[in-house]
Tab-separated table of C-alpha atoms in Angstrom:
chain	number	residue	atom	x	y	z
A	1	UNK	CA	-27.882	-18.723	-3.562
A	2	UNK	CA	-26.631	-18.325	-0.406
A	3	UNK	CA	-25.809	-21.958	0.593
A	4	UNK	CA	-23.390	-22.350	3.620
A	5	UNK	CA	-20.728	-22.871	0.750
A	6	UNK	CA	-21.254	-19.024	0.034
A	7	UNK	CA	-21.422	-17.782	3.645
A	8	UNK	CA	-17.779	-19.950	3.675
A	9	UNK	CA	-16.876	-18.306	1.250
A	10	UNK	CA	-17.607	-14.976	1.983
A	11	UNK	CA	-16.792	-15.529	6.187
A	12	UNK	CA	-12.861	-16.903	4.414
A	13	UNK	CA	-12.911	-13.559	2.897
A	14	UNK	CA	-13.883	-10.932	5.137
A	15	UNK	CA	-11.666	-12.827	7.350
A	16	UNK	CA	-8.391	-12.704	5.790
A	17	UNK	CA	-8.998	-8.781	4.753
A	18	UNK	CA	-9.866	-7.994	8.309
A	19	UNK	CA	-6.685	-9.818	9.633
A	20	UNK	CA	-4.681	-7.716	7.393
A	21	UNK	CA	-5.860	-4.590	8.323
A	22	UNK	CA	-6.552	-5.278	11.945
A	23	UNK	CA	-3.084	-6.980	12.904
A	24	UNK	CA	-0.387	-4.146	12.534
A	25	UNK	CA	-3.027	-1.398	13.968
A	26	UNK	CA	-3.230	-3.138	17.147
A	27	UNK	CA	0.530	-4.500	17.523
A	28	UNK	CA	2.146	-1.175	16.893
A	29	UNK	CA	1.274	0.637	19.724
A	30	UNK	CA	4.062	2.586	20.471
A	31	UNK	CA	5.563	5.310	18.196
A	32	UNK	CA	8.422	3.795	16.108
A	33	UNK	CA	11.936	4.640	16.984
A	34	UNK	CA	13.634	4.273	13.998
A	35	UNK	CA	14.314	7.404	12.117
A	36	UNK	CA	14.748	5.137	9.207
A	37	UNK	CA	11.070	3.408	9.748
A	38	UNK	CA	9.591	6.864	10.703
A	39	UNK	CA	10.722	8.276	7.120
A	40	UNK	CA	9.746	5.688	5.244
A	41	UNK	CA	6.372	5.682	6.820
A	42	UNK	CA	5.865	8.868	5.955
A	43	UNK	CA	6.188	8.365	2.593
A	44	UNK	CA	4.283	5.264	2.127
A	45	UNK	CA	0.818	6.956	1.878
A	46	UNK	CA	2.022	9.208	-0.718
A	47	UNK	CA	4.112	6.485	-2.722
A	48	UNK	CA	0.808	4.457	-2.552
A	49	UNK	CA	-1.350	7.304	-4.113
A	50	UNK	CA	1.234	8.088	-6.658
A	51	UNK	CA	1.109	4.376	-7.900
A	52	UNK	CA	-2.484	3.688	-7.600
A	53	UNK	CA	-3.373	6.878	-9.125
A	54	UNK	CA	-1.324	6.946	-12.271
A	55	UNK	CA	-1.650	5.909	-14.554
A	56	UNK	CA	-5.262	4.140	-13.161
A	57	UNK	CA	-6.791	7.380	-13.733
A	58	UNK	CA	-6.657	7.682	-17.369
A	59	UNK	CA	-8.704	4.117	-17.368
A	60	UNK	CA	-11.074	5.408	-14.945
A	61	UNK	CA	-13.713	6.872	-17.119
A	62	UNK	CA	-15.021	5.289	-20.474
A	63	UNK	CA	-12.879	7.089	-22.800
A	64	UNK	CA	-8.942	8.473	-22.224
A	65	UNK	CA	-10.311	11.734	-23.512
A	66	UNK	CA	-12.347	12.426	-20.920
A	67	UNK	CA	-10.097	10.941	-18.743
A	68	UNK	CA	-7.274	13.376	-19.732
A	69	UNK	CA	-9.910	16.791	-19.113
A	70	UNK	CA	-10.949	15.445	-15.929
A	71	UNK	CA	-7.375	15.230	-14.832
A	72	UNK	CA	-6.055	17.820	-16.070
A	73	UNK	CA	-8.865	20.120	-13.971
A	74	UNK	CA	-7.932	18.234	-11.123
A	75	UNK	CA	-4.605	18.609	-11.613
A	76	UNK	CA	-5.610	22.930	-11.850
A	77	UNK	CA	-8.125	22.844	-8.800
A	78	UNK	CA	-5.059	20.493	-6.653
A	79	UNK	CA	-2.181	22.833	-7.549
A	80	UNK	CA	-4.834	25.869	-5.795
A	81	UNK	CA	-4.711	23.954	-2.631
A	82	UNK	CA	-8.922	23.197	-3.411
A	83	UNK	CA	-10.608	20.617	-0.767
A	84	UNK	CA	-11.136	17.072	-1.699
A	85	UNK	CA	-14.364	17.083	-2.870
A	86	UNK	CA	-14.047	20.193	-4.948
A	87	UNK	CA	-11.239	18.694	-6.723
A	88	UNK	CA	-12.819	15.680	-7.443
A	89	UNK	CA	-15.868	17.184	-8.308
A	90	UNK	CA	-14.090	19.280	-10.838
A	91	UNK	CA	-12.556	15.996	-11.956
A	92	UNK	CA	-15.941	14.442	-12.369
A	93	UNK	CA	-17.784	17.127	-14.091
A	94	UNK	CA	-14.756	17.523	-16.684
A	95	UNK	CA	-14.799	13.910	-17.596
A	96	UNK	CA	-18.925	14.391	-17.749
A	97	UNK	CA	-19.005	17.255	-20.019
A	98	UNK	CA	-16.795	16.200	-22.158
A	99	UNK	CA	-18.041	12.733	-22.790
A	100	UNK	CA	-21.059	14.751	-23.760
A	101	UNK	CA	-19.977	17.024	-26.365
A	102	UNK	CA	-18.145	13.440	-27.372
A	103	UNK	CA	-21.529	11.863	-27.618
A	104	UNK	CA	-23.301	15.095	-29.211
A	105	UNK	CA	-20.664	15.698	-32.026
A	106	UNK	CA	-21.085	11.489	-32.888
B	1	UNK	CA	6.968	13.950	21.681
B	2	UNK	CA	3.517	14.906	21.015
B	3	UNK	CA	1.815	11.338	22.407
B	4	UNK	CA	-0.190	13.023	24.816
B	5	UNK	CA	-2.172	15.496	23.325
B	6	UNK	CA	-5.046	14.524	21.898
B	7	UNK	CA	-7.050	15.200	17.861
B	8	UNK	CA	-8.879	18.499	17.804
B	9	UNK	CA	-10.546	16.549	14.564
B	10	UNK	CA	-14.344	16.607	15.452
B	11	UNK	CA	-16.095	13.412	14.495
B	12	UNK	CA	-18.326	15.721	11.719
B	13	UNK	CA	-14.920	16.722	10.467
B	14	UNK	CA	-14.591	12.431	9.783
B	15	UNK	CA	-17.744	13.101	8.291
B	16	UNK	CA	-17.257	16.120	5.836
B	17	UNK	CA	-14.341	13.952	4.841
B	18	UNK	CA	-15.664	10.743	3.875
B	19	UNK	CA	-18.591	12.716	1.509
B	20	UNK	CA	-16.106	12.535	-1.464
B	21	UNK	CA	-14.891	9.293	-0.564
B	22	UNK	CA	-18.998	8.056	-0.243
B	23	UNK	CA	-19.583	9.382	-3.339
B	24	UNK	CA	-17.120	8.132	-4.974
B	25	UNK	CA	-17.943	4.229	-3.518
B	26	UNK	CA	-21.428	4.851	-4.668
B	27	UNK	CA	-20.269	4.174	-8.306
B	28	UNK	CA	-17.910	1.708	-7.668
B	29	UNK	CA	-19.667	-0.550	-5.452
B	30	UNK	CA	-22.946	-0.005	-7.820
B	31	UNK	CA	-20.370	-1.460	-10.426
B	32	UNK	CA	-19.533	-4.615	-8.015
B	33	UNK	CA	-23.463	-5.160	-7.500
B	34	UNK	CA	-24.093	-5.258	-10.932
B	35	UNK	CA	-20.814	-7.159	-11.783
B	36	UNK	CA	-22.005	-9.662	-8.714
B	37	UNK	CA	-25.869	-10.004	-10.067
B	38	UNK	CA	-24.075	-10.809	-13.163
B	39	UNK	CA	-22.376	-13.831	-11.619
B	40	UNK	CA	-25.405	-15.136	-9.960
B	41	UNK	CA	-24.489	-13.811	-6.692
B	42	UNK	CA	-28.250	-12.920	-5.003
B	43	UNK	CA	-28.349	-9.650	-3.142
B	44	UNK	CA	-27.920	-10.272	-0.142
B	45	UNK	CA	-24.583	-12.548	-0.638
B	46	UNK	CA	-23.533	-9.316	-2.341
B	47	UNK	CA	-24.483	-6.686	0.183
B	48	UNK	CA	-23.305	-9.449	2.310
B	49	UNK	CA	-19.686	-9.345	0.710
B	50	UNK	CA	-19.427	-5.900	0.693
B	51	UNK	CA	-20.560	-5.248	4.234
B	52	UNK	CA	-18.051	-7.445	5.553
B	53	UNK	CA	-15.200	-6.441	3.113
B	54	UNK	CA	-15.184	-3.056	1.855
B	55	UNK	CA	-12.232	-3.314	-0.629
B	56	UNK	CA	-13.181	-3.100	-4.123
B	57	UNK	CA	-10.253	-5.013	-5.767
B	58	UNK	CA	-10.269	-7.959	-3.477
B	59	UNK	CA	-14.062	-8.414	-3.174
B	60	UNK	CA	-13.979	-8.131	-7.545
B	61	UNK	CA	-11.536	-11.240	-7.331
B	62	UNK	CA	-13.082	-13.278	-4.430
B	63	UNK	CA	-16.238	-13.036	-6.572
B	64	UNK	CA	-14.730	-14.092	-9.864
B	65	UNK	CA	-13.114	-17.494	-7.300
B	66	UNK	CA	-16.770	-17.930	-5.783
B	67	UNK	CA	-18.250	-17.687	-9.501
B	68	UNK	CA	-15.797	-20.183	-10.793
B	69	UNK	CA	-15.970	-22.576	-7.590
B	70	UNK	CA	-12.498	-21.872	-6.465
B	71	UNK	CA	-10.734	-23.271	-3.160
B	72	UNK	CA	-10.871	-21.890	0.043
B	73	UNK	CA	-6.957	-21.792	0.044
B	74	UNK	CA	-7.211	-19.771	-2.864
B	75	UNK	CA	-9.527	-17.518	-1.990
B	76	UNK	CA	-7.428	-17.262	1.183
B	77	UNK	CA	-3.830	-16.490	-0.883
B	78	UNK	CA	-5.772	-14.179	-3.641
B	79	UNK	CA	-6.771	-11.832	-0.684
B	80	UNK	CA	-3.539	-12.184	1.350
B	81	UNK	CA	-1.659	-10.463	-1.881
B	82	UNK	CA	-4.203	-7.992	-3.432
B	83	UNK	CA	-5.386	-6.731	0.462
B	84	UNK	CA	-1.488	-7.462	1.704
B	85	UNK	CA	-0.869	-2.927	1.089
B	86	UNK	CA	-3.422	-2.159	4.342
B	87	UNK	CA	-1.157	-3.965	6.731
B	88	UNK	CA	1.286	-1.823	4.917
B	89	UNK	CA	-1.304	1.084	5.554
B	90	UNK	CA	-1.830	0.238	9.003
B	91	UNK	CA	1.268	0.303	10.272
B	92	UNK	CA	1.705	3.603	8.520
B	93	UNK	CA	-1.411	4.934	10.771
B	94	UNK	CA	-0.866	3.346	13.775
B	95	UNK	CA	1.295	6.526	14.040
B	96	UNK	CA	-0.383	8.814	13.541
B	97	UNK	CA	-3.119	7.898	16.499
B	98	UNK	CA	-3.237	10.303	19.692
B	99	UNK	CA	-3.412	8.696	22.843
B	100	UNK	CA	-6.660	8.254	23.949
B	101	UNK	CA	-6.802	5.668	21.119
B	102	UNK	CA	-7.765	2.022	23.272
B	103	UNK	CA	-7.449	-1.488	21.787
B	104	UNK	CA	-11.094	-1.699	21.284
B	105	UNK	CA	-11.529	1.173	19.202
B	106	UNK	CA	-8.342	0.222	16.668
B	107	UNK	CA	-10.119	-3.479	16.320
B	108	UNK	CA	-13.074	-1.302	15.270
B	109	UNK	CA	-11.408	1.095	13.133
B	110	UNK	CA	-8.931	-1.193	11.741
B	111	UNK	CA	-11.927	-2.248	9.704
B	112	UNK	CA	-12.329	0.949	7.871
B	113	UNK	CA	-8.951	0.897	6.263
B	114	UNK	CA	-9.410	1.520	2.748
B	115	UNK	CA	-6.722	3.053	0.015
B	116	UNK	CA	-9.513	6.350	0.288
B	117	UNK	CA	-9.918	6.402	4.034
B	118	UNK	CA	-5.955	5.841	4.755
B	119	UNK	CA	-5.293	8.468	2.488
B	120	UNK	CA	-7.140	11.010	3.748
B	121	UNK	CA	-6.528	10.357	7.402
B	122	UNK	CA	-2.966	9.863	6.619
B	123	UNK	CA	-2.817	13.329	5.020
B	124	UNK	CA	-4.238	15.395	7.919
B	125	UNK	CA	-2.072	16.884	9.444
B	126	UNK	CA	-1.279	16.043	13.080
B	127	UNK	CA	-2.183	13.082	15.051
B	128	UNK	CA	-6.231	11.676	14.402
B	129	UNK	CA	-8.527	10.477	17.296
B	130	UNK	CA	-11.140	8.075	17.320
B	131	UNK	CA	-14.232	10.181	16.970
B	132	UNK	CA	-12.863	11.573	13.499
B	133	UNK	CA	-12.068	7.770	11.964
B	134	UNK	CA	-15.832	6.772	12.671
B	135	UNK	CA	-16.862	9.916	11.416
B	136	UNK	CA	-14.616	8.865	8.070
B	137	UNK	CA	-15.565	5.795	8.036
B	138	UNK	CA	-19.519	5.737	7.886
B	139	UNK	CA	-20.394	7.479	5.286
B	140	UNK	CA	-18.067	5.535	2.683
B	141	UNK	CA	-19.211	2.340	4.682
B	142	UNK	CA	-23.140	3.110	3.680
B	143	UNK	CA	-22.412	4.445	0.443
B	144	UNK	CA	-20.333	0.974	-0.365
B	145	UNK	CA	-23.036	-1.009	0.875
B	146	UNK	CA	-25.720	1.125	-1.060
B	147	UNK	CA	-24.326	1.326	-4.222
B	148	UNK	CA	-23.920	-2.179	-3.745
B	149	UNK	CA	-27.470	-2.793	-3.108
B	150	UNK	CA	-28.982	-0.781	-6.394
B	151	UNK	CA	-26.179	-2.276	-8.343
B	152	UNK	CA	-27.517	-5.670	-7.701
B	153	UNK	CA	-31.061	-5.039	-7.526
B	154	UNK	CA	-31.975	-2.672	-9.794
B	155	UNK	CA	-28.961	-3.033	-12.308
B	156	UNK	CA	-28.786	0.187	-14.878
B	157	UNK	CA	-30.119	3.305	-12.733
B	158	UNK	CA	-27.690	6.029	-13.504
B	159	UNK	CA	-27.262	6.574	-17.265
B	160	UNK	CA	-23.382	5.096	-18.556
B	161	UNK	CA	-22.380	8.635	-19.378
B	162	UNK	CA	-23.032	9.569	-15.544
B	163	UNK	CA	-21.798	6.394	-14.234
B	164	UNK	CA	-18.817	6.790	-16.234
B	165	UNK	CA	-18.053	10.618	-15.179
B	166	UNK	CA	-18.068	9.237	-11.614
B	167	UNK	CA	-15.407	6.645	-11.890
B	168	UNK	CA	-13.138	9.480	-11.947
B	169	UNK	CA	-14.256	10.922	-8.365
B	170	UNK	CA	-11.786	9.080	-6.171
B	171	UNK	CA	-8.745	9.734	-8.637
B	172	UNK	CA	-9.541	13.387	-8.479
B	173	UNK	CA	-9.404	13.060	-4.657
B	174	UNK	CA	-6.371	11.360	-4.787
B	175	UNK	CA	-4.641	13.982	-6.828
B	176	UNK	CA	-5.782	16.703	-4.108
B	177	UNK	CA	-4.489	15.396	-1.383
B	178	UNK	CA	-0.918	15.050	-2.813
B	179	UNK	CA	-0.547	17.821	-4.862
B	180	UNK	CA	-0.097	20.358	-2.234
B	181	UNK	CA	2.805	18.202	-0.107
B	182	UNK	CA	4.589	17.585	-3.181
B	183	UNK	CA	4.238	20.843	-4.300
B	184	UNK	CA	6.033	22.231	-0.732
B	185	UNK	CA	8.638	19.005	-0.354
B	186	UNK	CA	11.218	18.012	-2.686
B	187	UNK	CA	10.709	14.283	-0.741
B	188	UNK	CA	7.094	14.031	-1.486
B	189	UNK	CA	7.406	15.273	-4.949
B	190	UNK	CA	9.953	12.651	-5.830
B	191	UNK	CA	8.366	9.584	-3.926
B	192	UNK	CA	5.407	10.521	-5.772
B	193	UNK	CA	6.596	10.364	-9.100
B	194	UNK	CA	9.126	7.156	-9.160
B	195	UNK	CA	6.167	5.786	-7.421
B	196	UNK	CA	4.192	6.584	-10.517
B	197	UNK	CA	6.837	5.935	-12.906
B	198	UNK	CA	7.213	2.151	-11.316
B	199	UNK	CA	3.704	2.131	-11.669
B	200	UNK	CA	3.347	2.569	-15.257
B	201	UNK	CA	6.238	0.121	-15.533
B	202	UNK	CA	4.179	-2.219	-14.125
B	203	UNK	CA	1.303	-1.246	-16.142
B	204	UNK	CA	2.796	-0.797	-19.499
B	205	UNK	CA	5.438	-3.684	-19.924
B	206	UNK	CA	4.572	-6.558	-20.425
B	207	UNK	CA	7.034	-8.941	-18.614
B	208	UNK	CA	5.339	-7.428	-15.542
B	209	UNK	CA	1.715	-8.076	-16.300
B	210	UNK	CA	1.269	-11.108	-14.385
B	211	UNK	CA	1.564	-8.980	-11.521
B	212	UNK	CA	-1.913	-7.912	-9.801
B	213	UNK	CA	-2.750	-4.632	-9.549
B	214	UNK	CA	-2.774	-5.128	-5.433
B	215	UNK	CA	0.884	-6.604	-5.264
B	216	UNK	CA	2.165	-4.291	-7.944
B	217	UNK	CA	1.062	-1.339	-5.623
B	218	UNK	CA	2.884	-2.961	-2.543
B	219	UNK	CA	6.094	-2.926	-4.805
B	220	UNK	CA	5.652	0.549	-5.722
B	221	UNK	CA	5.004	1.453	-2.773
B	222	UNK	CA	7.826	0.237	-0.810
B	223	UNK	CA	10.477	0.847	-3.103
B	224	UNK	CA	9.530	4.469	-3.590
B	225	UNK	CA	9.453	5.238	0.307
B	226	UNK	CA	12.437	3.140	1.236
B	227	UNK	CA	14.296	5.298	-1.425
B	228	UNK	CA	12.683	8.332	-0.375
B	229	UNK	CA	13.690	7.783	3.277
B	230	UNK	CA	17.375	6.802	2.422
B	231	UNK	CA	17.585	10.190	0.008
B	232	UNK	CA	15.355	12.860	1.537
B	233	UNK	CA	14.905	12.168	5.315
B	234	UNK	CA	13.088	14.726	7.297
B	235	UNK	CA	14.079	16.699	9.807
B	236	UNK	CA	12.694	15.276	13.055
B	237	UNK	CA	10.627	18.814	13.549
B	238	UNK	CA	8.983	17.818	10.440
B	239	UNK	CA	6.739	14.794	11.713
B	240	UNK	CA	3.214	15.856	11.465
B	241	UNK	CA	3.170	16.980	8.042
């Protein structure tokens, strides 16, 4: 179905998120002055993981239980300073095996 | 100031980055295909959406407005607030670019800013070039659009159990990369946690839940780095952590 209503549609959309994004990366150009502004943007990335992380994660898989393993092995393999993708591959296989034994002792 | 000198991050470094992120875009945007099949959407309106957009929470609700006929103006306010945290992101990047960053190239990379790609570009340390964001940038970009693709076209590929296990990638990525600064910076440690303690307010009471999960982040977010700012600022040495 892609009428010119849903090519509106999407154009309206990809519009408005590219706006967003695009708009403050191009005006600030120069390094920011305020000591204030400089702090806080250094601890917006961070602040923004923290909130999108938790308590998301434990809804991230299709049961809390596996949720909870795959976290907590994260959690292990983050506190030993492990790369990204072994971390989250740790995360993954935690939440995997354990849905398994799940479905196996059903 | 270090304005001058220039990213030693290679543009394969961009790449090695973004595999975790891909891979963890493959399931979610195989989720959105399916989810936009579902709706009616053919696949190319959904490979469509998701080549032009690459957010996952603002392309789920601009395909629940197109499914239910909404208004343009809505569609237009829906993705001002749940997208409204990557001008937030943006201007939180913008600096950490080195110099030989041109107006061109941020219109191009500008594009690419996800939660998972600001993150991880946001926590290397020192200032990031150009090469190394297009390097970050691609494989998450085809992985989004391909998971999109089998999600509408073929439906159920990967078994549930697998599909499932994967949801939990890009959390697990998260956690990495700020475990180690919080575990070195009393600031980091703290922001992180009210952060996530506002966030499970959000989450878990229920005057708050007809706040979106996009504008409820923005809140979060702000509140948690203002404060951290006002009670743990850095020493100025301290920049490119």
């Amino acid at each position: 179905m892609l009428d010119s209503k849903m090519l509106l549609y999407i154009l309206v959309m990809a519009l408005v998120t590219y706006l967003i994004r695009m708009i403050p990366f191009v005006l600030c150009r120069k390094k920011i002055q305020s000591k204030f502004l400089r702090n806080m943007l250094y601890y917006v990335p961070y602040a923004v993981l923290g909130a999108m992380t938790i308590p998301a994660i434990l809804y991230s898989t299709s049961s809390m239980i596996s949720a909870v393993v795959g976290l907590g092995l994260a959690l292990f393999f983050a506190f030993r300073n492990k790369s990204l993708i072994v971390v989250a591959a740790a995360a993954c296989a935690g939440a995997f095996v354990t849905e398994l034994i799940m479905s196996l002792a059903i | 100031m270090d304005s001058t000198k220039l990213s030693e991050y290679k543009f394969t470094d961009g790449l090695r980055d973004g595999i975790p992120i891909g891979l963890g875009y493959l399931s979610v945007s195989f989720s959105f295909g399916i989810a936009a099949a579902g709706k009616g959407v053919s696949i190319f309106s959904a490979l469509l959406i998701s080549m032009t957009n690459l957010t996952s929470a603002g392309q789920l609700a601009g395909l629940g407005i197109i499914a239910a006929g909404g208004t343009l103006i809505e569609m237009i306010l829906t993705q001002l607030v749940i997208n409204m945290r990557y001008a937030l992101m943006s201007i939180s990047l913008s600096q950490k670019l080195d110099s030989s960053f041109t107006v061109g190239q941020r219109l191009g990379t500008s594009f690419g800013m996800t939660d998972e790609i600001f993150a991880v570009a946001a926590g290397k340390k020192g200032d990031i070039g150009v090469k190394y964001m297009y390097g970050l940038i691609l494989i998450p970009f085809l992985c989004w659009s391909l998971g999109t693709f089998l999600g509408a076209a073929a439906g159920e590929i990967l078994p549930d159990m697998l599909k499932s296990a994967l949801g939990i990638a890009i959390y697990g990525m998260f956690l990495a990369i700020f475990i180690p600064p919080a575990r070195k910076s009393v600031g980091v440690f703290s922001v992180v946690a009210f952060s996530a303690a506002m966030s499970c307010c959000f989450k878990y009471i229920s005057i708050f839940s007809g706040i979106s999960s996009g504008f409820s982040i923005i809140i979060c977010a702000l509140t948690a780095s203002v404060l951290g700012a006002l009670i743990f600022p850095k020493k100025e040495d301290e920049d490119d952590a």
